[in-house]
Amino acid sequence: MLAKTRLLLRALTISLTPIRPTIGAITQLQQIQPLAENGAASVLGLQQARSYAKGKDRKKEKGGKGKPAKVEINEQQLRELINLDSLNAQMEKSVMQMKEDFIKNLSLRSTSGAIDTLRIKVDGAEHELQELAQISRKNPKTIIVNMIAFPQTIPDVLRAIEKSGMNLNPQQDGTTLFIPIPKVTKEHRELLSKNAKALFIKYRDAIRDIQNAQIRKLKKQTDIAKDDVFAAQTQVTAIADKYIAEADKLLVSKQKELTGET
């Protein structure tokens, strides 16, 4: 009877004792926990990386670094600050003058007509060569310029011919200039193309001078807010860019014509 009682008490004690985790189980639990934490961190890092990548993609979609943003011209607001018609007229005049110089001075065969209208600067004023001299052709290969009426302007005429871009080398005999017409060679074509680029640069710089003069006027106006001055300055620059782009198209077309490209 006593033995049975002891067995019952022992069984009861075992059933009431809490289950303790083994060392192996604890070790496995410790290994799982950091893995879970690392996994969460990895997921977070991946999300951040994805967000960064999306940000880069968005930048690419916007056109990439260095690409200038298109400037909208608000003519109504700009007219309140500057004389917009005068600005456009001055810049357009530069483009038209370049176009005229291309036609008159950059032909594959120099003609007496181009020489007739060559502009000569004398004492600060411009004159056409035909106003200062008698121009004729001795033969198909030579142009004669008789300067007997205004011999004092011969140095000015020689400088103008040299800068004309027509690749002419006049020979002086007293008050008469003999101008040989050069043959149309590959070298001559290339030289005319270079002269076309030089004329483009000349008129491009003239447009920039008009732009900069207008911007200086804007900055001197103390009754205009700085933000308005900056906005107007940006628009004036955009207008100049438009005329320069137009002149550049004329240059490309002229160079193709001179070099024989299609």
Short mmCIF file of C-alpha atoms in Angstrom, two decimals:
data_model
loop_
_atom_site.label_atom_id
_atom_site.label_comp_id
_atom_site.label_asym_id
_atom_site.label_seq_id
_atom_site.Cartn_x
_atom_site.Cartn_y
_atom_site.Cartn_z
CA MET A 1 0.00 0.00 0.00
CA LEU A 2 2.83 2.34 0.90
CA ALA A 3 4.63 1.52 -2.36
CA LYS A 4 1.55 2.35 -4.45
CA THR A 5 1.20 5.70 -2.68
CA ARG A 6 4.81 6.62 -3.48
CA LEU A 7 4.33 5.76 -7.14
CA LEU A 8 1.20 7.93 -7.31
CA LEU A 9 3.01 10.90 -5.69
CA ARG A 10 5.94 10.57 -8.11
CA ALA A 11 3.65 10.54 -11.14
CA LEU A 12 1.83 13.60 -9.84
CA THR A 13 5.11 15.50 -9.35
CA ILE A 14 6.25 14.77 -12.89
CA SER A 15 2.97 15.97 -14.38
CA LEU A 16 3.12 19.27 -12.39
CA THR A 17 6.79 20.11 -13.32
CA PRO A 18 7.00 22.77 -16.18
CA ILE A 19 8.68 21.69 -19.39
CA ARG A 20 12.12 23.32 -19.74
CA PRO A 21 13.55 23.88 -23.21
CA THR A 22 16.67 21.97 -23.97
CA ILE A 23 19.97 23.70 -24.75
CA GLY A 24 19.68 22.53 -28.34
CA ALA A 25 16.28 24.12 -28.72
CA ILE A 26 17.56 27.38 -27.22
CA THR A 27 20.51 27.39 -29.61
CA GLN A 28 18.23 26.87 -32.63
CA LEU A 29 16.00 29.72 -31.42
CA GLN A 30 19.00 32.04 -31.06
CA GLN A 31 20.09 31.21 -34.61
CA ILE A 32 16.63 31.84 -36.08
CA GLN A 33 16.15 35.25 -34.43
CA PRO A 34 19.13 37.09 -36.06
CA LEU A 35 18.30 35.49 -39.39
CA ALA A 36 14.82 36.94 -39.17
CA GLU A 37 16.23 40.33 -38.21
CA ASN A 38 18.75 40.20 -41.06
CA GLY A 39 15.99 39.22 -43.44
CA ALA A 40 13.94 42.21 -42.40
CA ALA A 41 16.96 44.46 -42.84
CA SER A 42 17.63 42.96 -46.24
CA VAL A 43 14.06 43.60 -47.32
CA LEU A 44 14.35 47.20 -46.09
CA GLY A 45 17.63 47.66 -47.90
CA LEU A 46 16.14 46.24 -51.10
CA GLN A 47 13.21 48.60 -50.83
CA GLN A 48 15.59 51.54 -50.38
CA ALA A 49 17.68 50.42 -53.34
CA ARG A 50 14.55 50.10 -55.46
CA SER A 51 13.46 53.58 -54.42
CA TYR A 52 16.90 54.96 -55.36
CA ALA A 53 16.80 53.20 -58.71
CA LYS A 54 13.36 54.59 -59.42
CA GLY A 55 14.67 58.07 -58.58
CA LYS A 56 17.47 57.64 -61.11
CA ASP A 57 14.99 56.40 -63.70
CA ARG A 58 12.81 59.42 -63.11
CA LYS A 59 15.79 61.68 -63.74
CA LYS A 60 16.48 59.87 -67.00
CA GLU A 61 12.86 60.28 -68.03
CA LYS A 62 13.17 64.02 -67.48
CA GLY A 63 15.83 64.23 -70.15
CA GLY A 64 19.03 63.66 -68.24
CA LYS A 65 21.57 66.03 -66.75
CA GLY A 66 22.81 68.93 -68.87
CA LYS A 67 19.85 69.20 -71.22
CA PRO A 68 18.58 72.81 -71.14
CA ALA A 69 14.96 73.28 -70.27
CA LYS A 70 12.73 74.90 -72.87
CA VAL A 71 12.04 78.53 -72.06
CA GLU A 72 8.51 79.77 -72.67
CA ILE A 73 8.39 83.31 -74.08
CA ASN A 74 5.68 85.39 -72.41
CA GLU A 75 5.48 88.26 -74.90
CA GLN A 76 2.83 90.18 -72.98
CA GLN A 77 4.88 90.35 -69.78
CA LEU A 78 8.12 90.91 -71.68
CA ARG A 79 6.68 93.90 -73.54
CA GLU A 80 6.02 95.57 -70.18
CA LEU A 81 9.75 95.48 -69.42
CA ILE A 82 11.53 95.92 -72.78
CA ASN A 83 10.95 97.04 -76.36
CA LEU A 84 10.40 93.55 -77.74
CA ASP A 85 9.74 94.67 -81.32
CA SER A 86 13.04 96.54 -81.44
CA LEU A 87 14.91 93.55 -80.00
CA ASN A 88 13.46 91.18 -82.59
CA ALA A 89 14.11 93.66 -85.41
CA GLN A 90 17.78 94.06 -84.50
CA MET A 91 18.43 90.34 -84.24
CA GLU A 92 16.50 89.57 -87.42
CA LYS A 93 18.52 92.24 -89.24
CA SER A 94 21.75 90.44 -88.31
CA VAL A 95 20.43 87.17 -89.74
CA MET A 96 19.30 88.89 -92.96
CA GLN A 97 22.64 90.66 -93.37
CA MET A 98 24.44 87.35 -93.01
CA LYS A 99 22.15 85.84 -95.65
CA GLU A 100 22.90 88.74 -98.02
CA ASP A 101 26.64 88.37 -97.45
CA PHE A 102 26.39 84.67 -98.22
CA ILE A 103 24.70 85.44 -101.55
CA LYS A 104 26.97 88.33 -102.57
CA ASN A 105 30.36 87.18 -101.29
CA LEU A 106 30.29 83.39 -101.22
CA SER A 107 29.47 82.24 -104.71
CA LEU A 108 31.52 79.59 -106.48
CA ARG A 109 32.24 82.09 -109.24
CA SER A 110 32.81 85.68 -108.17
CA THR A 111 30.93 88.09 -110.40
CA SER A 112 31.22 91.79 -111.09
CA GLY A 113 27.77 92.12 -109.52
CA ALA A 114 29.10 90.89 -106.18
CA ILE A 115 32.01 93.32 -106.46
CA ASP A 116 29.65 96.20 -107.33
CA THR A 117 27.75 95.93 -104.04
CA LEU A 118 30.76 95.21 -101.82
CA ARG A 119 30.47 97.48 -98.78
CA ILE A 120 33.45 99.75 -98.15
CA LYS A 121 33.89 101.54 -94.82
CA VAL A 122 35.36 105.02 -95.32
CA ASP A 123 35.71 107.50 -92.45
CA GLY A 124 33.10 105.64 -90.38
CA ALA A 125 30.51 105.52 -93.18
CA GLU A 126 29.72 102.60 -95.49
CA HIS A 127 29.57 102.89 -99.29
CA GLU A 128 29.11 100.35 -102.06
CA LEU A 129 32.19 99.93 -104.23
CA GLN A 130 30.25 101.01 -107.33
CA GLU A 131 29.76 104.41 -105.66
CA LEU A 132 33.53 104.88 -105.44
CA ALA A 133 34.82 103.25 -108.64
CA GLN A 134 34.09 102.24 -112.22
CA ILE A 135 33.85 98.45 -112.48
CA SER A 136 34.16 96.45 -115.69
CA ARG A 137 35.41 93.13 -117.07
CA LYS A 138 38.57 92.97 -119.12
CA ASN A 139 37.83 89.33 -119.94
CA PRO A 140 35.87 86.45 -118.32
CA LYS A 141 38.78 85.88 -115.92
CA THR A 142 39.56 89.46 -114.82
CA ILE A 143 37.60 92.30 -113.22
CA ILE A 144 38.90 95.90 -113.51
CA VAL A 145 38.18 98.45 -110.77
CA ASN A 146 39.07 102.03 -111.73
CA MET A 147 39.55 104.14 -108.57
CA ILE A 148 40.51 107.40 -110.28
CA ALA A 149 37.54 109.30 -108.78
CA PHE A 150 38.42 108.44 -105.15
CA PRO A 151 42.04 107.23 -105.09
CA GLN A 152 42.35 107.96 -101.37
CA THR A 153 39.92 105.10 -100.66
CA ILE A 154 42.08 102.42 -102.35
CA PRO A 155 43.46 101.09 -98.99
CA ASP A 156 39.88 100.80 -97.67
CA VAL A 157 38.79 98.95 -100.82
CA LEU A 158 41.70 96.51 -100.59
CA ARG A 159 40.88 95.75 -96.94
CA ALA A 160 37.21 95.17 -97.78
CA ILE A 161 38.08 92.81 -100.64
CA GLU A 162 40.46 90.88 -98.39
CA LYS A 163 37.79 90.45 -95.69
CA SER A 164 34.97 89.71 -98.13
CA GLY A 165 35.55 85.95 -98.15
CA MET A 166 35.54 85.82 -101.96
CA ASN A 167 39.14 84.58 -102.13
CA LEU A 168 40.20 87.47 -104.41
CA ASN A 169 43.74 88.80 -104.77
CA PRO A 170 43.62 92.23 -106.47
CA GLN A 171 46.70 93.62 -108.19
CA GLN A 172 47.13 97.41 -108.04
CA ASP A 173 48.48 99.47 -110.94
CA GLY A 174 48.25 103.15 -110.03
CA THR A 175 44.58 103.93 -109.44
CA THR A 176 43.41 100.72 -111.12
CA LEU A 177 42.81 97.34 -109.48
CA PHE A 178 42.95 94.14 -111.52
CA ILE A 179 41.11 91.29 -109.84
CA PRO A 180 41.69 87.75 -111.19
CA ILE A 181 38.72 85.41 -110.74
CA PRO A 182 39.96 82.17 -109.10
CA LYS A 183 39.24 78.74 -110.54
CA VAL A 184 36.69 76.56 -108.83
CA THR A 185 38.87 73.91 -107.16
CA LYS A 186 38.35 71.71 -104.12
CA GLU A 187 40.63 73.99 -102.13
CA HIS A 188 38.64 77.02 -103.27
CA ARG A 189 35.40 75.35 -102.18
CA GLU A 190 36.86 74.54 -98.76
CA LEU A 191 38.12 78.08 -98.33
CA LEU A 192 34.69 79.52 -99.17
CA SER A 193 33.16 77.12 -96.63
CA LYS A 194 35.56 78.41 -93.96
CA ASN A 195 34.70 81.97 -94.89
CA ALA A 196 31.01 81.13 -94.50
CA LYS A 197 31.74 79.92 -90.95
CA ALA A 198 33.67 83.14 -90.24
CA LEU A 199 30.69 85.23 -91.38
CA PHE A 200 28.36 83.15 -89.22
CA ILE A 201 30.55 83.77 -86.15
CA LYS A 202 30.58 87.49 -86.92
CA TYR A 203 26.78 87.75 -86.97
CA ARG A 204 26.31 85.29 -84.11
CA ASP A 205 28.47 87.56 -81.96
CA ALA A 206 26.47 90.56 -83.14
CA ILE A 207 23.27 88.89 -81.92
CA ARG A 208 24.91 88.12 -78.56
CA ASP A 209 25.97 91.77 -78.29
CA ILE A 210 22.35 92.85 -78.80
CA GLN A 211 21.27 90.31 -76.16
CA ASN A 212 23.86 91.47 -73.62
CA ALA A 213 23.07 95.15 -74.19
CA GLN A 214 19.38 94.47 -73.48
CA ILE A 215 20.22 92.50 -70.32
CA ARG A 216 22.42 95.35 -69.05
CA LYS A 217 19.50 97.74 -69.52
CA LEU A 218 17.24 95.40 -67.55
CA LYS A 219 19.65 95.17 -64.63
CA LYS A 220 19.86 98.95 -64.39
CA GLN A 221 16.09 99.28 -63.89
CA THR A 222 15.71 99.55 -60.12
CA ASP A 223 11.89 99.58 -60.22
CA ILE A 224 11.69 95.96 -61.36
CA ALA A 225 11.73 92.99 -58.94
CA LYS A 226 14.80 90.74 -59.13
CA ASP A 227 12.67 87.72 -60.03
CA ASP A 228 11.11 89.62 -62.94
CA VAL A 229 14.55 90.77 -64.13
CA PHE A 230 15.84 87.20 -64.04
CA ALA A 231 12.78 85.87 -65.91
CA ALA A 232 13.09 88.57 -68.57
CA GLN A 233 16.83 87.94 -68.90
CA THR A 234 16.20 84.24 -69.47
CA GLN A 235 13.61 84.99 -72.16
CA VAL A 236 15.86 87.51 -73.93
CA THR A 237 18.59 84.85 -74.06
CA ALA A 238 16.09 82.34 -75.48
CA ILE A 239 15.09 84.81 -78.21
CA ALA A 240 18.76 85.28 -79.14
CA ASP A 241 19.23 81.49 -79.21
CA LYS A 242 16.33 81.24 -81.67
CA TYR A 243 17.91 83.68 -84.14
CA ILE A 244 21.34 82.07 -83.79
CA ALA A 245 19.78 78.67 -84.54
CA GLU A 246 18.20 80.18 -87.66
CA ALA A 247 21.58 81.56 -88.74
CA ASP A 248 23.20 78.18 -88.10
CA LYS A 249 20.72 76.49 -90.44
CA LEU A 250 21.64 78.99 -93.16
CA LEU A 251 25.32 78.24 -92.55
CA VAL A 252 24.83 74.47 -92.86
CA SER A 253 22.88 74.92 -96.10
CA LYS A 254 25.48 77.29 -97.57
CA GLN A 255 28.41 75.04 -96.68
CA LYS A 256 26.71 72.08 -98.37
CA GLU A 257 26.21 74.20 -101.47
CA LEU A 258 29.83 75.38 -101.52
CA THR A 259 31.40 71.97 -100.90
CA GLY A 260 29.07 70.16 -103.29
CA GLU A 261 27.50 67.96 -100.60
CA THR A 262 23.94 66.73 -101.05
#
